[in-house]
Coordinates of C-alpha atoms in Angstrom, one line a residue:
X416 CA 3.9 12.1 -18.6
X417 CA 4.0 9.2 -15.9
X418 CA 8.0 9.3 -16.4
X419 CA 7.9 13.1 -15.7
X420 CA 5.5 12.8 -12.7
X421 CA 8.0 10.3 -11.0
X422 CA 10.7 12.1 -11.5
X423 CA 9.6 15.5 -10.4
X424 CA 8.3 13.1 -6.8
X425 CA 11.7 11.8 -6.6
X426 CA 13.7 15.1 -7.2
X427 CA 11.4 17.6 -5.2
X428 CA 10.3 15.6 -2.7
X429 CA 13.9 13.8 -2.1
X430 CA 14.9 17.3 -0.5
X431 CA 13.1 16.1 2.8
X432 CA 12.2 20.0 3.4
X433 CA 9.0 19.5 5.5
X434 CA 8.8 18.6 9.0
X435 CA 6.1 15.9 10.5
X436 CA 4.9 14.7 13.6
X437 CA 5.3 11.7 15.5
X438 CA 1.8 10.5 14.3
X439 CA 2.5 11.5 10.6
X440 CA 5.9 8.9 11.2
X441 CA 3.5 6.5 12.3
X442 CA 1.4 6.7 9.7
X443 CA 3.9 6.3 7.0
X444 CA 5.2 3.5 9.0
X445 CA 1.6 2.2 9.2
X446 CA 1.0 2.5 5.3
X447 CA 3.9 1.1 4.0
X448 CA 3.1 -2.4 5.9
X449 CA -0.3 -1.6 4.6
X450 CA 0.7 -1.5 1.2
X451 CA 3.0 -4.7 1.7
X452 CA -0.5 -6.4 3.0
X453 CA -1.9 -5.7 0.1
X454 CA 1.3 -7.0 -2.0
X455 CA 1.7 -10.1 0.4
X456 CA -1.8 -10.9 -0.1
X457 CA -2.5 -10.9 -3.5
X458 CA 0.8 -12.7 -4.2
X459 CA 0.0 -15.5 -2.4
X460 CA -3.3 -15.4 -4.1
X461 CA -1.8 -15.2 -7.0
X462 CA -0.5 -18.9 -6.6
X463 CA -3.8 -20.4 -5.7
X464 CA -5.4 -18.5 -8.6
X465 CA -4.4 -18.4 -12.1
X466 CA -7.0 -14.9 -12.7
X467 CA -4.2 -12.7 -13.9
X468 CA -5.5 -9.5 -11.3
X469 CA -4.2 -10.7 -8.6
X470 CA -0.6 -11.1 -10.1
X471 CA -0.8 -7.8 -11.9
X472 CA -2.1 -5.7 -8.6
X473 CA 0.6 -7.6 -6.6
X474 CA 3.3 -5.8 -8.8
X475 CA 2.0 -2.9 -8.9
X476 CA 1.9 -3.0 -4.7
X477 CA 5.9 -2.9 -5.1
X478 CA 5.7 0.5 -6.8
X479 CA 3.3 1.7 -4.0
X480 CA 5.5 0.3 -1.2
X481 CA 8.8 2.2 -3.3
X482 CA 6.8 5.3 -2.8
X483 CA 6.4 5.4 0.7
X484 CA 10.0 3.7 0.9
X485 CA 11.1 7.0 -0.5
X486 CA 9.2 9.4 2.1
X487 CA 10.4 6.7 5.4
X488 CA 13.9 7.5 3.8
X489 CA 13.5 11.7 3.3
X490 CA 12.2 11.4 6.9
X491 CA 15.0 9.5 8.4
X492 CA 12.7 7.0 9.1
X493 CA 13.6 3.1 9.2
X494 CA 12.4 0.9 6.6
X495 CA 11.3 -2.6 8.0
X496 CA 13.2 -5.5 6.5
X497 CA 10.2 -7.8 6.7
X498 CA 9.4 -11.2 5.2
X499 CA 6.0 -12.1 3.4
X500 CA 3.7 -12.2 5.5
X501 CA 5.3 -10.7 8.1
X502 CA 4.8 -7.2 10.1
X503 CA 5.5 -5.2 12.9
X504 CA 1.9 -4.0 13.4
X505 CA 0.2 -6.8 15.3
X506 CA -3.1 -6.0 13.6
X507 CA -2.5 -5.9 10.1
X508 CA -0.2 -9.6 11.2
X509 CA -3.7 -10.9 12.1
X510 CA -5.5 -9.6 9.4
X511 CA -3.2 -10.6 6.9
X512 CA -3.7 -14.2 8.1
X513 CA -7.3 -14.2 7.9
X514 CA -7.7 -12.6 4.5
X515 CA -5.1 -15.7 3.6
X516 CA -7.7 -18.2 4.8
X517 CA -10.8 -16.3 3.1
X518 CA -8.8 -15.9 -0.2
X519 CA -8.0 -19.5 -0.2
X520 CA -11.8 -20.5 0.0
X521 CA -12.9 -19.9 -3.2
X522 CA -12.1 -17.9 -6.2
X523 CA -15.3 -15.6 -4.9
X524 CA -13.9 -14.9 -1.5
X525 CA -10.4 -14.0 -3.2
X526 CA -11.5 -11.5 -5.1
X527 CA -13.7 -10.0 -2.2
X528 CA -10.6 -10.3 0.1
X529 CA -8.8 -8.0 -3.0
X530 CA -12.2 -5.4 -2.6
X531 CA -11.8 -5.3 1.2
X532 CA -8.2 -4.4 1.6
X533 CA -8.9 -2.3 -1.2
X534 CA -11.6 -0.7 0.9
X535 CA -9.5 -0.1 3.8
X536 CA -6.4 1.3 2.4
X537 CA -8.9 4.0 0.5
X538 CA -10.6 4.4 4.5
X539 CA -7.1 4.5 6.1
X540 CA -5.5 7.3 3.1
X541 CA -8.3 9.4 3.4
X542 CA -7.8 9.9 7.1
X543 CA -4.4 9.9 6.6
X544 CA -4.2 12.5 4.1
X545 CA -5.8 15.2 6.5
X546 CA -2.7 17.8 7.5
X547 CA 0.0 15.8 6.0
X548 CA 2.8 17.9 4.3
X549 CA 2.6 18.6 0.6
X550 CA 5.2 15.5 -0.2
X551 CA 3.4 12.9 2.0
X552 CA -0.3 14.1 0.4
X553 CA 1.4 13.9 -3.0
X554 CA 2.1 10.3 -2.3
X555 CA -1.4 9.5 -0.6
X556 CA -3.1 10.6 -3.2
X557 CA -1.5 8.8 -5.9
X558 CA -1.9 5.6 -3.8
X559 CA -5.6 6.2 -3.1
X560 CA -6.2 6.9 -6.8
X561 CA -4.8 3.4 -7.5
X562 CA -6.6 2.1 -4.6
X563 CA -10.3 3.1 -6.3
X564 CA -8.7 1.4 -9.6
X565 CA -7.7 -1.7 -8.1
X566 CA -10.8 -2.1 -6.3
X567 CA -12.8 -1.4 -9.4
X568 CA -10.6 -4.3 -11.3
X569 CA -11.2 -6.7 -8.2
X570 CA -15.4 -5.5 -8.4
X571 CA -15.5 -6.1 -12.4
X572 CA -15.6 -10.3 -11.7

């Protein structure tokens, strides 16, 4: 069913039919570094901590950054070539550096740094979500149901 789900996201949605805003560009702009955080983060993690979650939710990131990809794309919008641990959004640059020097404390303070960006993707979808088109809610939705499960693995330690 997961196959089918995909595939009906990338035919329908691929169309591009809906219009959006400036803000709703933004946002997907926004949420695809967001989601590259969350990647970036937990792959460097990953390397200081041999706890398989953080290598697992760092792949599964990828997917999440390949869904928005798709919608930037449909929406004519350009995709950042960025580095790890690099991005455009001056905010997200700092906080990616400090959640690097929190992870790297202690095995304890990596796994909260995983429930905190966890936290605020679910806090940043959820306001994102409001009057988006049906293709960009489709996406937002799936990302903030994997949000509550990644959180829920990081919580479980």
């Amino acid at each position: 069913m997961k196959k089918i789900t995909g595939l009906f996201f990338m035919v329908f949605f691929s169309i591009g039919i809906f219009a959006i805003t400036d803000k709703q560009k933004s946002d997907l702009l926004f949420m695809y570094q967001e989601e590259k955080l969350a990647h970036d983060v937990y792959t460097m993690l990953s390397r200081e901590y041999t706890l398989p979650v953080f290598y697992k939710i760092s792949n599964s990131e990828i997917n999440h950054m390949a869904q928005v990809e798709v919608l930037l794309n449909n929406y004519k919008i350009k995709v950042p070539k960025l580095k790890e641990g690099e991005f455009i959004d001056k905010d997200l640059q700092i906080l990616y550096k400090n959640l690097l020097i929190k992870g790297k404390s202690s095995l304890e303070s990596a796994l909260n740094v995983g429930v905190a960006i966890e936290e605020k993707d679910i806090a940043d979808l959820k306001e994102k979500v409001k009057n988006a088109p049906e293709d960009i809610q489709f996406v937002y939705k799936n990302l903030l149901n994997a949000s509550e499960n990644h959180k829920k693995a990081f919580s479980k330690f």
